[in-house]
Coordinates of C-alpha atoms and ligand atoms in Angstrom, one line a residue:
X24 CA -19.1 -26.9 19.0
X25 CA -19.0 -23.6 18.2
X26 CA -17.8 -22.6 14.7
X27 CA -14.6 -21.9 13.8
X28 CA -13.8 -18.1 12.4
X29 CA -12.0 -19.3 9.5
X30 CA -12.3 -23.1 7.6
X31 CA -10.9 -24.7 4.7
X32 CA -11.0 -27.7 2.9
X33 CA -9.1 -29.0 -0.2
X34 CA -8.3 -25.6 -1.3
X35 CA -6.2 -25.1 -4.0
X36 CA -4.7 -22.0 -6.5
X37 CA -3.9 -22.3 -9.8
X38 CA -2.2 -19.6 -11.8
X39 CA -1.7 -21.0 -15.2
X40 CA 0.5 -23.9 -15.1
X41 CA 1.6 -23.0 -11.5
X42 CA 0.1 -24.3 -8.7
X43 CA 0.8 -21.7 -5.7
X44 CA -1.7 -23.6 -3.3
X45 CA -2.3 -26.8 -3.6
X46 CA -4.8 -29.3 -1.5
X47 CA -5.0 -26.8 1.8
X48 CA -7.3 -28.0 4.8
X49 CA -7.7 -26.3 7.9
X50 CA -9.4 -24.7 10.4
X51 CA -9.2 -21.6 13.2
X52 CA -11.2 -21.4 16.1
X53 CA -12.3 -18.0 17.4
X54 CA -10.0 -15.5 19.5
X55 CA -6.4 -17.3 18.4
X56 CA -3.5 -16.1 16.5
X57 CA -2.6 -18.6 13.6
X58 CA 0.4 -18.1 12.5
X59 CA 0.9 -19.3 9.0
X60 CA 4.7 -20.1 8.3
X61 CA 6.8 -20.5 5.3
X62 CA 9.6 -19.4 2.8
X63 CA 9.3 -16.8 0.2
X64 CA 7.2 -17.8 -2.7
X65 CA 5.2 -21.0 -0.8
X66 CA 1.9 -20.0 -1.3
X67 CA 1.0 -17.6 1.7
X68 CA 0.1 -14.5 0.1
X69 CA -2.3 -16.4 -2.1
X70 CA -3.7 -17.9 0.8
X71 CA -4.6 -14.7 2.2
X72 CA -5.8 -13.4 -1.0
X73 CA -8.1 -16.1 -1.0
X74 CA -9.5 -16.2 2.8
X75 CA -10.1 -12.5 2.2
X76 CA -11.7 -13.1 -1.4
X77 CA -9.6 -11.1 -3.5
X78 CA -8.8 -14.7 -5.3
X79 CA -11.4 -16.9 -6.4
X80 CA -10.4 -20.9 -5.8
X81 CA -9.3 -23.2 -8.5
X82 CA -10.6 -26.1 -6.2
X83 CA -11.7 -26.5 -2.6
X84 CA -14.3 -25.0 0.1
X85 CA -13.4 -21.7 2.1
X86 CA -15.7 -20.3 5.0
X87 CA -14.5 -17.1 6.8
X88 CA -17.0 -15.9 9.6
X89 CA -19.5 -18.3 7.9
X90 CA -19.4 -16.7 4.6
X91 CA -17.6 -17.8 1.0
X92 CA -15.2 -14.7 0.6
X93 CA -16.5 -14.2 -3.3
X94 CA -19.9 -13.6 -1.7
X95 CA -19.2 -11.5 1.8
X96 CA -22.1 -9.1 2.9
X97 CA -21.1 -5.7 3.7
X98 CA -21.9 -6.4 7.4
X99 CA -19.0 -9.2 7.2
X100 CA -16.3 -7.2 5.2
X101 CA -16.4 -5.0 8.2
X102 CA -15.6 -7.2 10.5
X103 CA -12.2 -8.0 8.9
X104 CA -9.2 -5.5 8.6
X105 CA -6.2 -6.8 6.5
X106 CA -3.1 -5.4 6.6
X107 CA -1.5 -6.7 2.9
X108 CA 2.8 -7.1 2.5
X109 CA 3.4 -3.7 1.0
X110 CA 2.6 -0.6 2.9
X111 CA -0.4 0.9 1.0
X112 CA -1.0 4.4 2.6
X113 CA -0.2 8.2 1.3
X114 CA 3.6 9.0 1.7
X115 CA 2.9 12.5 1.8
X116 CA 0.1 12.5 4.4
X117 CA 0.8 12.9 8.1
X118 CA 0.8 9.7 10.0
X119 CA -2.6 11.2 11.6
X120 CA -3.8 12.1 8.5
X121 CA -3.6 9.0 6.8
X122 CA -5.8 7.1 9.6
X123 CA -7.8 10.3 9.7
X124 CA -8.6 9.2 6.0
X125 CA -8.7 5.6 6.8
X126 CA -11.6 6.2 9.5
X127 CA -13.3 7.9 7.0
X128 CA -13.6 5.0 4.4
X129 CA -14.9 2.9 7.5
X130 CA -17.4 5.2 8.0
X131 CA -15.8 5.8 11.6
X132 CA -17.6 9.0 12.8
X133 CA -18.6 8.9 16.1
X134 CA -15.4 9.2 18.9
X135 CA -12.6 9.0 15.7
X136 CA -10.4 11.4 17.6
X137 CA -10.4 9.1 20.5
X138 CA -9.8 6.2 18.8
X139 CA -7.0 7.3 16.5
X140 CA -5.7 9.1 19.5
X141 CA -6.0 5.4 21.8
X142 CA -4.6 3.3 18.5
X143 CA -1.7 6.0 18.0
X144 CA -0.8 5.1 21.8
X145 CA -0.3 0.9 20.9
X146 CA 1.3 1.4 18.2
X147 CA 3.1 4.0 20.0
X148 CA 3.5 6.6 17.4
X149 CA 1.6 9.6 19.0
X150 CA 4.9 11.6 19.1
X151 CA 5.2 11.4 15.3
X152 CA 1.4 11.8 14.4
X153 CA 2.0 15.2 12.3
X154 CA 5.1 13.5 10.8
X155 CA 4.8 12.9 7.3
X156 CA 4.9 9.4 6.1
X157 CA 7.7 10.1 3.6
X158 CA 10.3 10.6 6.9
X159 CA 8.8 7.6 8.7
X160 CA 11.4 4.8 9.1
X161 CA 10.5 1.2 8.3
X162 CA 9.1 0.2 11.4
X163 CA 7.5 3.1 11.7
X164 CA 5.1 2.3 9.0
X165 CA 4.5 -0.8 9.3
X166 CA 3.8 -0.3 12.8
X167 CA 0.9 2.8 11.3
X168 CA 0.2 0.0 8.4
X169 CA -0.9 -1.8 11.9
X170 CA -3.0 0.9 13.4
X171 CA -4.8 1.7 10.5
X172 CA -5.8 -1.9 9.9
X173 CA -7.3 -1.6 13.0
X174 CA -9.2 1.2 13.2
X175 CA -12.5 -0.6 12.6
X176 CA -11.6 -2.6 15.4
X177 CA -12.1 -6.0 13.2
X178 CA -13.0 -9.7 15.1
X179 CA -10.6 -11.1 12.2
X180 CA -7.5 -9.6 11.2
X181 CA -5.5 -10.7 8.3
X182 CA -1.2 -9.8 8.5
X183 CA 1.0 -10.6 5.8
X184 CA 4.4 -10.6 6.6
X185 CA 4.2 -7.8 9.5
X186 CA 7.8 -8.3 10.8
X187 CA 9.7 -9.0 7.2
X188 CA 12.7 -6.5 7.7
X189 CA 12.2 -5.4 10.8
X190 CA 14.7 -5.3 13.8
X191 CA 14.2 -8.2 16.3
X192 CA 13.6 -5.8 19.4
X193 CA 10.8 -4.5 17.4
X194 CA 9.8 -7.6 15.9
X195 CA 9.2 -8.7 19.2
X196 CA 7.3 -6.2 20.3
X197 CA 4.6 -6.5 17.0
X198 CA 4.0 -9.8 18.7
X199 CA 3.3 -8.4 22.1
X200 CA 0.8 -6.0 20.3
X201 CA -0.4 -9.1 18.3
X202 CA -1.0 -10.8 22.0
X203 CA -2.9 -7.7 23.2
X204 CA -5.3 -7.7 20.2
X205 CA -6.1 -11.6 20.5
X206 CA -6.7 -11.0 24.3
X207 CA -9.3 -8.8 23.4
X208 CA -11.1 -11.9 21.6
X209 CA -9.7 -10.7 18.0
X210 CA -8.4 -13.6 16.0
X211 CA -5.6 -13.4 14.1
X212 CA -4.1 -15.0 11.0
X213 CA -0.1 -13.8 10.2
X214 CA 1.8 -14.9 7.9
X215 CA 5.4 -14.8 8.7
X216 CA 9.0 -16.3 7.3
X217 CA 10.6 -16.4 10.3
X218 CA 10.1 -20.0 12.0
X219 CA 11.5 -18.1 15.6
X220 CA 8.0 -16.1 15.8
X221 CA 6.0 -19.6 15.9
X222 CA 6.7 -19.4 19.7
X223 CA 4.1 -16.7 20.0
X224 CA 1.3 -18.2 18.3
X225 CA -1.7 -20.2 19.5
X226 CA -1.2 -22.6 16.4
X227 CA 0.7 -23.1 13.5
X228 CA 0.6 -23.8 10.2
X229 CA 3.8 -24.8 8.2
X230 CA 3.7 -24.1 4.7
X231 CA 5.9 -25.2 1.6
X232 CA 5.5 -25.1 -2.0
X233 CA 2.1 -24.2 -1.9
X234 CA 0.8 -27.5 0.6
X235 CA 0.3 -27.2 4.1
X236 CA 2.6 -29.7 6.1
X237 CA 1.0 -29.7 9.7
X238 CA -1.0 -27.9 11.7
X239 CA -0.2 -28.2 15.6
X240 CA 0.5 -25.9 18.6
X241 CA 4.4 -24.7 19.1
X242 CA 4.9 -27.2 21.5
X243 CA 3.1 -29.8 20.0
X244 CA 5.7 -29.0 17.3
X245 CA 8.4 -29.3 18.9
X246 CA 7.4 -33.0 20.5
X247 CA 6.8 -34.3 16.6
X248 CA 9.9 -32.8 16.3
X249 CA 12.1 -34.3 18.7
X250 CA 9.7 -37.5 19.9
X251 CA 8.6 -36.0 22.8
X252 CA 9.6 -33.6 25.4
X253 CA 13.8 -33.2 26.2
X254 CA 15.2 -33.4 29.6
X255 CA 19.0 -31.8 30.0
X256 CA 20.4 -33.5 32.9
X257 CA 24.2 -32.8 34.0
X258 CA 25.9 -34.8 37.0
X259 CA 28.7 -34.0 39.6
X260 CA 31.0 -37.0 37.9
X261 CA 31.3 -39.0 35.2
X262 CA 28.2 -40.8 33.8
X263 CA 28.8 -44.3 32.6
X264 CA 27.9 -46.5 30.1
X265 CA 25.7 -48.5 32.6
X266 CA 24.1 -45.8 34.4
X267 CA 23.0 -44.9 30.8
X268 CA 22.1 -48.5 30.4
X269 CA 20.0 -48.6 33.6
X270 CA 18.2 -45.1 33.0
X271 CA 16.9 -46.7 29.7
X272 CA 15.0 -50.1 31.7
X273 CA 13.2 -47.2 33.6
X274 CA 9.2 -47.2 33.4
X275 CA 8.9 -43.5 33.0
X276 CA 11.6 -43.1 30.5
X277 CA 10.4 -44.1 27.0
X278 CA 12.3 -42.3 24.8
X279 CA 16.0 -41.9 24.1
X280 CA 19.0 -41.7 26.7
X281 CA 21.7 -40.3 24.9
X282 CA 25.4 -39.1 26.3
X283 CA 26.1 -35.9 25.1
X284 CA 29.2 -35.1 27.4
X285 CA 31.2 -37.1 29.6
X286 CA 28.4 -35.6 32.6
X287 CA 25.6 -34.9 31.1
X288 CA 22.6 -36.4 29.1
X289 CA 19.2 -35.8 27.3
X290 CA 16.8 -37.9 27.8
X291 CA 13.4 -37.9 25.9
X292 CA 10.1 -38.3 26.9
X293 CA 6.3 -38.0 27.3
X294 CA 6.2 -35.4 30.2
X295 CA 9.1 -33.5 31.3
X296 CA 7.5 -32.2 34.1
X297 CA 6.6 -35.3 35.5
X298 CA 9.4 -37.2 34.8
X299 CA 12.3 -34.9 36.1
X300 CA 11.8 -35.3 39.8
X301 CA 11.8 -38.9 39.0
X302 CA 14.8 -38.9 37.6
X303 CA 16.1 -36.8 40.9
X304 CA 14.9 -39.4 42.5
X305 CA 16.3 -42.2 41.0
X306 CA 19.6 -40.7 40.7
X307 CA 19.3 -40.1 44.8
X308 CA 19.0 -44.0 45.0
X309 CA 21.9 -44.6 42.6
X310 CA 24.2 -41.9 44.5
X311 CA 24.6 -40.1 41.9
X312 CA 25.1 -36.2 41.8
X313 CA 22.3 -33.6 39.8
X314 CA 24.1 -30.9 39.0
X315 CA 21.4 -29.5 36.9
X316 CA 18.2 -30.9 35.7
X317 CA 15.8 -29.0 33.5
X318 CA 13.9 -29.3 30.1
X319 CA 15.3 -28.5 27.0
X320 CA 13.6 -25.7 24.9
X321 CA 14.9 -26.2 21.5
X322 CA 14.8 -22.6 19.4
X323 CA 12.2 -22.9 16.8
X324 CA 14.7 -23.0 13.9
X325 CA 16.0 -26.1 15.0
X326 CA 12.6 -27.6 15.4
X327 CA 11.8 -26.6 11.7
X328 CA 15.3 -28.0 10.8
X329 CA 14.1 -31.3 12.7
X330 CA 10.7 -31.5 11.7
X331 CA 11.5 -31.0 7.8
X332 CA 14.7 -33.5 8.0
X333 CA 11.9 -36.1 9.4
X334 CA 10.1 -34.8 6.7
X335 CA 7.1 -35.3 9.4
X336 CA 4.1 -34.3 7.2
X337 CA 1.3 -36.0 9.1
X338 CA -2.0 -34.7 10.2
Ligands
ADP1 P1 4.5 -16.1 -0.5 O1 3.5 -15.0 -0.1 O2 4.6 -17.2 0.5 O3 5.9 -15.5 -0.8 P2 2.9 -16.2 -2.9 O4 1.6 -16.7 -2.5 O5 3.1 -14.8 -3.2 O6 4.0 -16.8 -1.9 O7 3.4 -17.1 -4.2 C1 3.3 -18.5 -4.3 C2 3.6 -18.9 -5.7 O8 2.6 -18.5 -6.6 C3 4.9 -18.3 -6.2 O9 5.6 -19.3 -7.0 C4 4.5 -17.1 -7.1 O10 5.4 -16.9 -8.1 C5 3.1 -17.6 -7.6 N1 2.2 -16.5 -7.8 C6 1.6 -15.8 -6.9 N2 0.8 -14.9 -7.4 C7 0.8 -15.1 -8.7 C8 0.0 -14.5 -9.9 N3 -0.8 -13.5 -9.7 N4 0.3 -15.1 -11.1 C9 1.1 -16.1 -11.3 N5 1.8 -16.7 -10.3 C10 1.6 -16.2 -9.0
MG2 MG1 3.8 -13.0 0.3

């Protein structure tokens, strides 16, 4: 099995009497965004702090690209780029200037025009590149806090909080940037506080107080969440309490039947996508009018809201 880019196990950060991560196993297999959610003050900055070595552990194992983070070789640092919470470049620089200088710390000589010119496109800021950082709006920097982090073009990229404050539209688009990168066999670790963006990621990791709750795929989440996958099914008439009855001795249907109208239902179970033209089946048989059939996508807040009032803190 191949390695995976970034492992830990047991890891844990003290800071006198505070413990800001506590007991943290996992693991991130190459060319995946992990997106590493929780509230303000549970632990993910320290995290980072420690993948990228800037922290030495209290407790616990960490290998990123193979290495511990206290001892990375030159030829490693370089393949990282880390883009920390608070926008760290020269507010009275020109946007081009400030990767100019950037490329220059990485040592980037050969084709730097190009590649600020190509990195200036993605993060779509070549109409403002003699702008001085100072007048830049918000999203503006974060989004040359982005292109800077990449000019090294990295295999591993570290984000911390890359959408805090910024408008949805834009937030958005960060994560179709995000998607780009990881196409291009990048992986990417971002932390973020807003459970919503857990729909982009290839896995997640929920964070609180410092300990990592679970580590699954979105929609992996959202089965733990709700049992299993939801069908919304709405009829022509009335349902009654014995069609609800009879959906429930079904073979296919091993979850919960619930009314949550006088027409329609949700019923859970292992595979939507098997199971609904079952159901359109079945309801052929019983005469019974489908208005609409179709899995339920919970919003990610609600699966949070689910999984924490489960309190689902397996594996
Ligand atoms: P997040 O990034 O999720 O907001 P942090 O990792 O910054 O969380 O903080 C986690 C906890 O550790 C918080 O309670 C914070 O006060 C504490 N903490 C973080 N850094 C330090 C530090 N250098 N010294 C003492 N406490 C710290
Ligand atoms: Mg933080």
């Amino acid at each position: 099995m191949k390695q995976p880019v970034i492992y830990t196990q047991n890891l844990s950060k003290q800071f006198g009497s505070e413990e800001a991560v506590k007991d943290v196993t996992f693991s991130i297999p190459e060319g995946t965004i992990f997106g590493f959610i929780g509230p303000s003050g549970s632990g993910k900055t320290t995290t980072l702090r420690l993948l990228t070595g800037l922290y030495r552990p209290t407790e616990g194992k960490i290998a990123v690209l193979n290495e511990a983070p206290s001892e990375f070789s030159r030829a490693t640092q370089r393949k990282i780029g880390y883009m920390p919470q608070l926008f760290v470049l020269y507010d009275d620089l020109s946007v081009w200037e400030n990767l100019n200088f950037v490329a220059s710390l990485y040592g980037v000589g050969f084709g730097r025009a190009k590649r600020l010119n190509e990195l200036l496109d993605f993060v779509e800021l070549s109409s403002h590149k003699d702008k001085v950082v100072r007048k830049l709006s918000g999203g503006m920097k974060r989004r040359l806090s982005l292109a800077a982090t990449l000019i090294h073009r990295p295999k591993l990229i570290f984000l911390d909080e890359p959408t805090a404050g910024i408008d949805p539209v834009l937030r958005r688009k960060f994560w179709d940037h995000f998607q780009t990168i990881r196409e291009q066999g990048q992986t990417l670790f971002i932390t973020t506080q807003y459970v919503g963006e857990a729909a982009y990621c290839d896995y997640v990791g929920v964070l609180a107080n410092g300990r990592l709750l679970m580590v699954d795929t979105p929609k992996n989440l959202r089965r733990r969440a709700y049992g299993g996958d939801i069908i919304k099914l709405r009829t022509a008439d009335y349902v009654s309490p014995q069609v609800v009855a009879a959906l429930r001795l079904l073979p296919f249907i091993q979850g919960d039947v619930t009314r949550t109208g006088p027409q329609t239902l949700r019923i859970v179970t292992d595979n939507a996508s098997t199971v609904i033209p079952l159901l359109i089946d079945w309801a052929k048989e019983q005469h019974l009018t489908v208005e609409s059939i179709e899995e339920d996508l919970p919003p990610f807040d609600d699966v949070f809201v689910e999984l924490v009032k489960n309190g689902d803190t397996h594996g």
